[in-house]
mmCIF file of C-alpha atoms (C1' of nucleotides) in Angstrom:
data_model
loop_
_atom_site.group_PDB
_atom_site.id
_atom_site.type_symbol
_atom_site.label_atom_id
_atom_site.label_comp_id
_atom_site.label_asym_id
_atom_site.label_seq_id
_atom_site.Cartn_x
_atom_site.Cartn_y
_atom_site.Cartn_z
ATOM 1 C CA MET A 1 136.215 86.956 135.127
ATOM 2 C CA LYS A 2 138.902 84.297 134.280
ATOM 3 C CA GLN A 3 137.125 80.859 135.661
ATOM 4 C CA LEU A 4 133.946 81.951 133.017
ATOM 5 C CA LYS A 5 136.245 81.644 129.922
ATOM 6 C CA LEU A 6 134.811 79.173 127.161
ATOM 7 C CA SER A 7 138.770 78.253 126.712
ATOM 8 C CA ASN A 8 138.971 77.244 131.012
ATOM 9 C CA GLN A 9 136.396 75.523 131.351
ATOM 10 C CA LEU A 10 136.749 71.016 131.322
ATOM 11 C CA CYS A 11 133.395 70.116 130.384
ATOM 12 C CA PHE A 12 133.192 71.934 127.129
ATOM 13 C CA PRO A 13 136.498 69.892 125.514
ATOM 14 C CA ILE A 14 134.020 66.538 126.859
ATOM 15 C CA TYR A 15 131.143 67.976 125.371
ATOM 16 C CA ALA A 16 133.135 68.174 122.482
ATOM 17 C CA LEU A 17 134.667 65.062 122.880
ATOM 18 C CA SER A 18 131.612 63.199 122.955
ATOM 19 C CA ARG A 19 129.871 64.594 119.454
ATOM 20 C CA LEU A 20 133.795 64.046 118.294
ATOM 21 C CA VAL A 21 133.383 59.955 118.711
ATOM 22 C CA THR A 22 129.929 60.098 117.712
ATOM 23 C CA SER A 23 130.601 61.387 114.154
ATOM 24 C CA HIS A 24 133.117 59.335 113.677
ATOM 25 C CA TYR A 25 131.041 56.604 114.092
ATOM 26 C CA LEU A 26 128.615 57.559 111.475
ATOM 27 C CA PRO A 27 129.696 56.561 108.519
ATOM 28 C CA LEU A 28 130.579 53.429 109.555
ATOM 29 C CA LEU A 29 126.882 52.816 111.291
ATOM 30 C CA ASN A 30 124.810 54.131 109.167
ATOM 31 C CA GLU A 31 125.665 51.283 107.055
ATOM 32 C CA LEU A 32 124.008 48.911 109.330
ATOM 33 C CA ASP A 33 121.865 51.098 109.539
ATOM 34 C CA LEU A 34 122.231 52.206 113.379
ATOM 35 C CA THR A 35 122.869 55.160 115.044
ATOM 36 C CA TYR A 36 124.961 55.640 118.280
ATOM 37 C CA PRO A 37 122.928 54.963 121.063
ATOM 38 C CA GLN A 38 120.544 51.523 119.259
ATOM 39 C CA TYR A 39 124.577 50.590 118.457
ATOM 40 C CA LEU A 40 125.288 50.513 122.594
ATOM 41 C CA VAL A 41 122.267 48.502 122.427
ATOM 42 C CA MET A 42 123.786 46.144 120.375
ATOM 43 C CA LEU A 43 126.378 45.811 121.416
ATOM 44 C CA LEU A 44 124.703 44.878 124.903
ATOM 45 C CA LEU A 45 122.792 42.519 122.864
ATOM 46 C CA TRP A 46 125.484 41.008 121.236
ATOM 47 C CA GLU A 47 127.275 40.160 124.562
ATOM 48 C CA HIS A 48 123.989 38.699 126.847
ATOM 49 C CA GLN A 49 121.327 38.020 124.074
ATOM 50 C CA THR A 50 118.806 39.235 126.480
ATOM 51 C CA LEU A 51 118.400 42.266 128.810
ATOM 52 C CA SER A 52 115.779 43.678 129.705
ATOM 53 C CA VAL A 53 114.702 47.453 129.705
ATOM 54 C CA LYS A 54 115.948 48.397 133.202
ATOM 55 C CA ALA A 55 119.141 46.484 132.669
ATOM 56 C CA LEU A 56 119.770 47.883 129.295
ATOM 57 C CA GLY A 57 118.513 51.177 131.102
ATOM 58 C CA LYS A 58 120.950 50.918 134.027
ATOM 59 C CA GLU A 59 124.643 49.491 132.216
ATOM 60 C CA LEU A 60 123.919 52.865 128.904
ATOM 61 C CA ARG A 61 122.354 55.222 131.583
ATOM 62 C CA LEU A 62 119.732 56.232 129.981
ATOM 63 C CA ASP A 63 116.097 55.806 131.205
ATOM 64 C CA SER A 64 113.041 54.526 129.215
ATOM 65 C CA GLY A 65 112.473 57.887 127.474
ATOM 66 C CA THR A 66 115.206 57.476 125.426
ATOM 67 C CA LEU A 67 115.048 53.992 125.539
ATOM 68 C CA THR A 68 110.892 52.820 124.893
ATOM 69 C CA PRO A 69 110.970 54.663 121.632
ATOM 70 C CA LEU A 70 114.774 53.326 120.825
ATOM 71 C CA LEU A 71 114.032 50.072 121.035
ATOM 72 C CA LYS A 72 110.423 50.688 119.141
ATOM 73 C CA ARG A 73 112.305 51.838 116.140
ATOM 74 C CA LEU A 74 115.473 48.809 116.799
ATOM 75 C CA GLU A 75 111.976 46.313 117.068
ATOM 76 C CA SER A 76 110.370 47.923 113.127
ATOM 77 C CA LYS A 77 113.802 47.366 112.346
ATOM 78 C CA LYS A 78 113.663 44.206 112.929
ATOM 79 C CA MET A 79 116.840 43.412 114.166
ATOM 80 C CA ILE A 80 114.952 42.452 118.128
ATOM 81 C CA LYS A 81 112.238 41.765 119.626
ATOM 82 C CA ARG A 82 110.381 43.400 122.618
ATOM 83 C CA VAL A 83 108.550 40.600 125.404
ATOM 84 C CA ARG A 84 106.462 41.251 128.466
ATOM 85 C CA SER A 85 107.760 38.746 131.200
ATOM 86 C CA LYS A 86 105.728 35.933 132.076
ATOM 87 C CA GLU A 87 106.462 35.712 135.665
ATOM 88 C CA ASP A 88 106.365 39.957 135.962
ATOM 89 C CA GLU A 89 104.177 41.276 133.549
ATOM 90 C CA ARG A 90 106.368 45.412 134.554
ATOM 91 C CA ILE A 91 109.639 43.914 132.856
ATOM 92 C CA VAL A 92 110.292 44.211 129.120
ATOM 93 C CA ASN A 93 112.940 42.326 128.104
ATOM 94 C CA ILE A 94 114.451 42.616 125.366
ATOM 95 C CA HIS A 95 116.099 39.766 122.721
ATOM 96 C CA LEU A 96 118.158 39.578 118.888
ATOM 97 C CA THR A 97 116.506 38.060 116.164
ATOM 98 C CA GLU A 98 118.733 36.575 114.102
ATOM 99 C CA GLN A 99 118.807 39.678 111.692
ATOM 100 C CA GLY A 100 120.357 41.094 115.187
ATOM 101 C CA SER A 101 122.887 39.138 116.063
ATOM 102 C CA GLN A 102 123.795 38.495 112.207
ATOM 103 C CA LEU A 103 125.112 42.377 112.828
ATOM 104 C CA LYS A 104 127.381 41.490 114.346
ATOM 105 C CA ILE A 105 129.940 39.870 112.082
ATOM 106 C CA GLN A 106 129.395 43.212 110.015
ATOM 107 C CA ALA A 107 130.027 45.561 112.872
ATOM 108 C CA ALA A 108 133.542 42.962 113.674
ATOM 109 C CA ASP A 109 136.042 45.659 112.239
ATOM 110 C CA ILE A 110 134.138 48.910 113.887
ATOM 111 C CA PRO A 111 136.467 48.638 117.127
ATOM 112 C CA ASN A 112 139.158 49.361 114.298
ATOM 113 C CA GLN A 113 138.047 51.374 112.467
ATOM 114 C CA ILE A 114 137.650 54.028 114.177
ATOM 115 C CA GLN A 115 140.886 53.541 116.465
ATOM 116 C CA CYS A 116 142.508 53.952 113.704
ATOM 117 C CA SER A 117 140.093 57.131 112.551
ATOM 118 C CA MET A 118 140.457 59.056 115.835
ATOM 119 C CA GLY A 119 143.400 58.381 116.111
ATOM 120 C CA PHE A 120 144.427 57.529 119.401
ATOM 121 C CA THR A 121 147.479 56.959 120.841
ATOM 122 C CA ALA A 122 148.247 53.817 122.680
ATOM 123 C CA GLU A 123 149.166 56.227 126.107
ATOM 124 C CA GLU A 124 146.035 58.425 125.128
ATOM 125 C CA PHE A 125 144.162 55.589 124.523
ATOM 126 C CA LYS A 126 144.616 54.230 128.260
ATOM 127 C CA THR A 127 145.315 57.779 130.093
ATOM 128 C CA LEU A 128 141.721 58.692 128.652
ATOM 129 C CA LYS A 129 140.433 55.177 129.857
ATOM 130 C CA SER A 130 141.255 55.008 133.125
ATOM 131 C CA VAL A 131 140.794 58.959 134.346
ATOM 132 C CA ILE A 132 137.412 58.370 133.174
ATOM 133 C CA GLY A 133 137.103 55.229 134.010
ATOM 134 C CA GLY A 134 137.899 56.145 137.901
ATOM 135 C CA VAL A 135 135.174 59.105 137.778
ATOM 136 C CA LEU A 136 133.149 56.877 136.743
ATOM 137 C CA ARG A 137 133.330 54.345 139.245
ATOM 138 C CA ARG A 138 133.245 57.488 141.810
ATOM 139 C CA HIS A 139 129.760 58.171 140.839
ATOM 140 C CA ALA A 140 127.506 55.124 139.902
ATOM 141 C CA GLU A 141 125.067 55.208 142.092
ATOM 142 C CA GLU A 142 124.445 51.619 142.522
ATOM 143 C CA MET B 1 134.721 39.025 120.236
ATOM 144 C CA LYS B 2 136.709 41.117 123.424
ATOM 145 C CA GLN B 3 136.609 44.028 120.569
ATOM 146 C CA LEU B 4 132.716 44.592 120.699
ATOM 147 C CA LYS B 5 131.986 44.140 124.192
ATOM 148 C CA LEU B 6 130.935 47.535 125.757
ATOM 149 C CA SER B 7 133.670 47.559 128.543
ATOM 150 C CA ASN B 8 136.380 47.791 126.229
ATOM 151 C CA GLN B 9 135.296 50.386 124.749
ATOM 152 C CA LEU B 10 136.662 54.340 124.676
ATOM 153 C CA CYS B 11 132.779 55.287 123.645
ATOM 154 C CA PHE B 12 130.523 54.836 125.639
ATOM 155 C CA PRO B 13 133.082 56.607 128.557
ATOM 156 C CA ILE B 14 133.059 59.260 126.828
ATOM 157 C CA TYR B 15 129.500 59.523 126.109
ATOM 158 C CA ALA B 16 128.307 59.210 129.831
ATOM 159 C CA LEU B 17 130.889 60.897 131.561
ATOM 160 C CA SER B 18 129.453 64.183 128.887
ATOM 161 C CA ARG B 19 126.022 63.786 130.125
ATOM 162 C CA LEU B 20 127.250 63.092 133.600
ATOM 163 C CA VAL B 21 128.616 66.285 133.252
ATOM 164 C CA THR B 22 125.711 67.821 131.959
ATOM 165 C CA SER B 23 123.812 67.114 134.655
ATOM 166 C CA HIS B 24 125.536 68.468 137.506
ATOM 167 C CA TYR B 25 125.354 71.439 135.883
ATOM 168 C CA LEU B 26 121.350 70.910 135.522
ATOM 169 C CA PRO B 27 120.719 72.428 139.165
ATOM 170 C CA LEU B 28 123.180 75.251 138.853
ATOM 171 C CA LEU B 29 122.111 76.270 135.558
ATOM 172 C CA ASN B 30 118.350 75.577 136.358
ATOM 173 C CA GLU B 31 118.691 78.879 138.901
ATOM 174 C CA LEU B 32 119.929 81.126 135.629
ATOM 175 C CA ASP B 33 116.739 79.152 133.604
ATOM 176 C CA LEU B 34 119.617 78.305 131.064
ATOM 177 C CA THR B 35 120.419 75.118 129.543
ATOM 178 C CA TYR B 36 123.825 73.381 129.278
ATOM 179 C CA PRO B 37 124.378 74.757 125.627
ATOM 180 C CA GLN B 38 122.543 78.142 125.989
ATOM 181 C CA TYR B 39 125.274 78.483 128.890
ATOM 182 C CA LEU B 40 128.101 77.520 126.580
ATOM 183 C CA VAL B 41 126.841 80.588 124.250
ATOM 184 C CA MET B 42 126.403 82.655 127.366
ATOM 185 C CA LEU B 43 130.229 82.676 128.181
ATOM 186 C CA LEU B 44 131.216 83.191 124.911
ATOM 187 C CA LEU B 45 129.248 86.375 125.236
ATOM 188 C CA TRP B 46 130.726 87.023 128.384
ATOM 189 C CA GLU B 47 134.023 86.809 126.490
ATOM 190 C CA HIS B 48 132.925 88.684 123.910
ATOM 191 C CA GLN B 49 130.076 90.654 123.648
ATOM 192 C CA THR B 50 128.921 89.899 120.476
ATOM 193 C CA LEU B 51 129.572 87.414 118.084
ATOM 194 C CA SER B 52 128.486 86.111 114.840
ATOM 195 C CA VAL B 53 126.293 82.876 114.750
ATOM 196 C CA LYS B 54 129.244 81.806 112.601
ATOM 197 C CA ALA B 55 131.101 82.585 115.857
ATOM 198 C CA LEU B 56 129.759 80.465 117.892
ATOM 199 C CA GLY B 57 128.933 77.241 116.147
ATOM 200 C CA LYS B 58 132.986 77.212 114.792
ATOM 201 C CA GLU B 59 133.770 77.391 118.666
ATOM 202 C CA LEU B 60 130.666 75.496 120.301
ATOM 203 C CA ARG B 61 131.352 73.338 116.748
ATOM 204 C CA LEU B 62 127.577 73.435 116.381
ATOM 205 C CA ASP B 63 125.828 73.935 113.083
ATOM 206 C CA SER B 64 122.903 76.469 112.944
ATOM 207 C CA GLY B 65 120.399 74.154 112.693
ATOM 208 C CA THR B 66 121.234 73.006 116.334
ATOM 209 C CA LEU B 67 122.097 77.477 117.114
ATOM 210 C CA THR B 68 119.050 79.268 116.030
ATOM 211 C CA PRO B 69 116.476 77.431 117.336
ATOM 212 C CA LEU B 70 118.815 77.626 120.910
ATOM 213 C CA LEU B 71 119.422 81.258 120.031
ATOM 214 C CA LYS B 72 115.711 82.133 119.401
ATOM 215 C CA ARG B 73 114.495 80.207 122.613
ATOM 216 C CA LEU B 74 117.818 82.771 124.353
ATOM 217 C CA GLU B 75 116.182 85.835 122.598
ATOM 218 C CA SER B 76 112.943 84.532 124.033
ATOM 219 C CA LYS B 77 113.701 84.820 127.286
ATOM 220 C CA LYS B 78 115.502 87.929 126.384
ATOM 221 C CA MET B 79 119.388 87.713 127.194
ATOM 222 C CA ILE B 80 120.332 88.410 123.617
ATOM 223 C CA LYS B 81 119.589 90.303 120.602
ATOM 224 C CA ARG B 82 120.109 88.879 116.872
ATOM 225 C CA VAL B 83 120.753 91.478 114.816
ATOM 226 C CA ARG B 84 121.070 91.245 111.334
ATOM 227 C CA SER B 85 124.776 92.844 109.669
ATOM 228 C CA LYS B 86 124.013 96.150 107.971
ATOM 229 C CA GLU B 87 127.035 95.646 105.936
ATOM 230 C CA ASP B 88 126.372 92.691 105.311
ATOM 231 C CA GLU B 89 123.177 91.105 105.678
ATOM 232 C CA ARG B 90 123.999 86.674 105.770
ATOM 233 C CA ILE B 91 125.280 87.938 108.665
ATOM 234 C CA VAL B 92 123.533 87.815 112.270
ATOM 235 C CA ASN B 93 125.372 88.926 115.145
ATOM 236 C CA ILE B 94 124.250 87.929 118.616
ATOM 237 C CA HIS B 95 124.508 91.298 121.714
ATOM 238 C CA LEU B 96 123.988 90.347 124.680
ATOM 239 C CA THR B 97 121.434 92.279 126.270
ATOM 240 C CA GLU B 98 121.834 94.015 129.352
ATOM 241 C CA GLN B 99 120.106 91.729 131.655
ATOM 242 C CA GLY B 100 122.051 88.457 129.612
ATOM 243 C CA SER B 101 124.775 91.139 130.585
ATOM 244 C CA GLN B 102 124.168 90.991 134.528
ATOM 245 C CA LEU B 103 123.664 86.707 134.545
ATOM 246 C CA LYS B 104 127.311 86.883 134.640
ATOM 247 C CA ILE B 105 127.124 87.708 138.021
ATOM 248 C CA GLN B 106 125.252 85.056 139.114
ATOM 249 C CA ALA B 107 126.724 82.588 137.309
ATOM 250 C CA ALA B 108 130.898 83.124 138.356
ATOM 251 C CA ASP B 109 130.665 80.781 141.216
ATOM 252 C CA ILE B 110 129.549 78.005 138.745
ATOM 253 C CA PRO B 111 133.096 76.732 137.750
ATOM 254 C CA ASN B 112 133.586 76.037 141.186
ATOM 255 C CA GLN B 113 130.667 74.182 142.259
ATOM 256 C CA ILE B 114 131.454 72.503 139.301
ATOM 257 C CA GLN B 115 134.750 71.191 140.204
ATOM 258 C CA CYS B 116 133.356 70.468 143.730
ATOM 259 C CA SER B 117 130.080 68.184 142.433
ATOM 260 C CA MET B 118 132.248 66.799 139.840
ATOM 261 C CA GLY B 119 135.001 65.502 142.805
ATOM 262 C CA PHE B 120 138.207 66.259 139.960
ATOM 263 C CA THR B 121 141.464 65.898 141.653
ATOM 264 C CA ALA B 122 143.926 68.220 140.725
ATOM 265 C CA GLU B 123 145.552 65.477 139.224
ATOM 266 C CA GLU B 124 142.773 64.197 136.864
ATOM 267 C CA PHE B 125 141.583 67.713 135.798
ATOM 268 C CA LYS B 126 144.902 68.257 134.553
ATOM 269 C CA THR B 127 144.974 65.179 132.535
ATOM 270 C CA LEU B 128 142.116 64.818 130.792
ATOM 271 C CA LYS B 129 142.610 68.747 130.234
ATOM 272 C CA SER B 130 145.680 67.864 128.577
ATOM 273 C CA VAL B 131 144.902 64.639 126.594
ATOM 274 C CA ILE B 132 141.630 65.604 125.385
ATOM 275 C CA GLY B 133 142.151 68.876 123.857
ATOM 276 C CA GLY B 134 145.328 67.051 122.053
ATOM 277 C CA VAL B 135 142.851 65.715 120.328
ATOM 278 C CA LEU B 136 140.192 68.469 119.940
ATOM 279 C CA ARG B 137 143.187 69.897 118.112
ATOM 280 C CA ARG B 138 144.179 67.054 115.984
ATOM 281 C CA HIS B 139 140.940 67.263 114.702
ATOM 282 C CA ALA B 140 140.246 70.378 114.501
ATOM 283 C CA GLU B 141 139.602 71.534 111.034
ATOM 284 C CA GLU B 142 139.837 74.760 110.751
ATOM 285 C "C1'" DT C 1 129.417 92.248 84.304
ATOM 286 C "C1'" DA C 2 127.160 88.673 84.502
ATOM 287 C "C1'" DA C 3 126.259 83.734 85.100
ATOM 288 C "C1'" DA C 4 128.010 80.655 89.032
ATOM 289 C "C1'" DA C 5 129.803 79.371 93.390
ATOM 290 C "C1'" DT C 6 130.125 80.433 97.329
ATOM 291 C "C1'" DT C 7 128.352 81.785 102.014
ATOM 292 C "C1'" DA C 8 125.957 82.302 106.313
ATOM 293 C "C1'" DG C 9 121.496 80.988 108.424
ATOM 294 C "C1'" DA C 10 116.940 79.015 109.155
ATOM 295 C "C1'" DT C 11 113.684 75.240 107.960
ATOM 296 C "C1'" DT C 12 112.881 70.175 107.510
ATOM 297 C "C1'" DG C 13 112.969 65.815 109.556
ATOM 298 C "C1'" DT C 14 114.899 62.333 112.423
ATOM 299 C "C1'" DG C 15 116.175 60.563 116.674
ATOM 300 C "C1'" DT C 16 118.126 61.448 121.534
ATOM 301 C "C1'" DA C 17 118.047 62.953 126.316
ATOM 302 C "C1'" DC C 18 115.567 63.385 130.540
ATOM 303 C "C1'" DA C 19 112.343 65.745 133.845
ATOM 304 C "C1'" DA C 20 107.821 64.655 135.398
ATOM 305 C "C1'" DT C 21 103.918 61.440 135.010
ATOM 306 C "C1'" DT C 22 100.972 57.816 134.314
ATOM 307 C "C1'" DT C 23 100.018 53.305 134.330
ATOM 308 C "C1'" DA C 24 99.799 48.337 135.633
ATOM 309 C "C1'" DA C 25 101.349 44.814 138.253
ATOM 310 C "C1'" DT C 26 104.285 43.266 142.240
ATOM 311 C "C1'" DT C 27 105.470 43.707 147.184
ATOM 312 C "C1'" DC C 28 105.356 45.389 152.261
ATOM 313 C "C1'" DC C 29 104.113 45.185 155.725
ATOM 314 C "C1'" DA C 30 100.359 46.689 159.410
ATOM 315 C "C1'" DT D 1 94.395 39.851 153.872
ATOM 316 C "C1'" DG D 2 94.027 43.950 151.858
ATOM 317 C "C1'" DG D 3 96.020 48.364 151.054
ATOM 318 C "C1'" DA D 4 100.766 51.189 150.810
ATOM 319 C "C1'" DA D 5 104.052 51.886 148.851
ATOM 320 C "C1'" DT D 6 107.129 50.388 144.985
ATOM 321 C "C1'" DT D 7 109.088 49.340 140.769
ATOM 322 C "C1'" DA D 8 109.480 49.049 135.613
ATOM 323 C "C1'" DA D 9 107.718 50.448 131.129
ATOM 324 C "C1'" DA D 10 105.291 53.936 128.250
ATOM 325 C "C1'" DT D 11 103.770 58.452 128.344
ATOM 326 C "C1'" DT D 12 104.708 63.745 127.084
ATOM 327 C "C1'" DG D 13 107.007 68.277 125.960
ATOM 328 C "C1'" DT D 14 110.986 70.697 126.015
ATOM 329 C "C1'" DA D 15 115.588 71.391 123.948
ATOM 330 C "C1'" DC D 16 118.795 70.114 121.259
ATOM 331 C "C1'" DA D 17 122.027 67.586 117.373
ATOM 332 C "C1'" DC D 18 122.475 67.116 112.825
ATOM 333 C "C1'" DA D 19 121.756 66.605 107.802
ATOM 334 C "C1'" DA D 20 120.096 67.774 103.665
ATOM 335 C "C1'" DT D 21 117.617 71.653 101.461
ATOM 336 C "C1'" DC D 22 116.506 75.764 101.115
ATOM 337 C "C1'" DT D 23 116.889 80.904 100.248
ATOM 338 C "C1'" DA D 24 118.951 85.250 100.297
ATOM 339 C "C1'" DA D 25 123.663 87.660 99.954
ATOM 340 C "C1'" DT D 26 127.706 88.164 98.720
ATOM 341 C "C1'" DT D 27 132.073 87.368 95.768
ATOM 342 C "C1'" DT D 28 134.546 84.926 91.837
ATOM 343 C "C1'" DT D 29 135.385 84.731 87.408
ATOM 344 C "C1'" DA D 30 135.463 84.258 82.529
#
DNA sequence: TAAAATTAGATTGTGTACAATTTAATTCCA
DNA sequence: TGGAATTAAATTGTACACAATCTAATTTTA
């Protein structure tokens, strides 16, 4: 039953790599008082200023069950504001606060530090990005 | 600040892929009454019959804070037994039960079904396995 | 050989993930 | 146009992850 050996599976390396990458973010994000998923939300907000919960969920492939409490924690840390839309009261829009906006400056060097600490070669980075990107695109529902 | 755009990061595709893969296991594992991390434990036990909590943790890169409750759940489902070692009472050895052992038969086809459902090409599979394997090996502390 | 250090697991507490359900608002359409 | 369907978030409940701490057993070593 060679198929069922852990070492022959692709799933496990993917799962282990994902946790390894997150663990490398941890000390850097601790300084910003962010968790890794919270950092992903902030990345999107630094880029777009304002996004609905639904839009964040679509980008990050996370549902409201994950996002609602995460966003409440970001709000309690004064990094974002949750504002229910006047035009459509089902929608909650997420805005950066001044403090959340400023955090971008402190975060500016994180990508470099991760690149360094993970020790990806340029070749590995390119290959992983392109192969994984292709797989994800095929499975994008929309 | 191009560096901080989500779409330029490698971390997010890795994180998203890991969750995508897990989501493809879900319907298959539901039939065996296993979660994905529980399935990883079972894979190792089907291969080795008996492993200590520490050995499982080393293979899966998980600590006792994750494994202890997970193993208690597997035990309550009668798939494994947790037995404290007589020679060294710090050690807890995990054994398959007859039921846990039999489950291997039902699991036999899962790798094929995942290969199918994820739609990896042979090329993608090989590339991901080799590149990710290389990265993980570099970061193995042992 | 007895105190110090190490080791293996368990426990505690926080923060995701995600399925399933609920609530409230909006849109569809007979 | 008004009830049915849809949509956006929130809520509920289960199960990881993982840091930090704790407990008990074993090894080290002064």
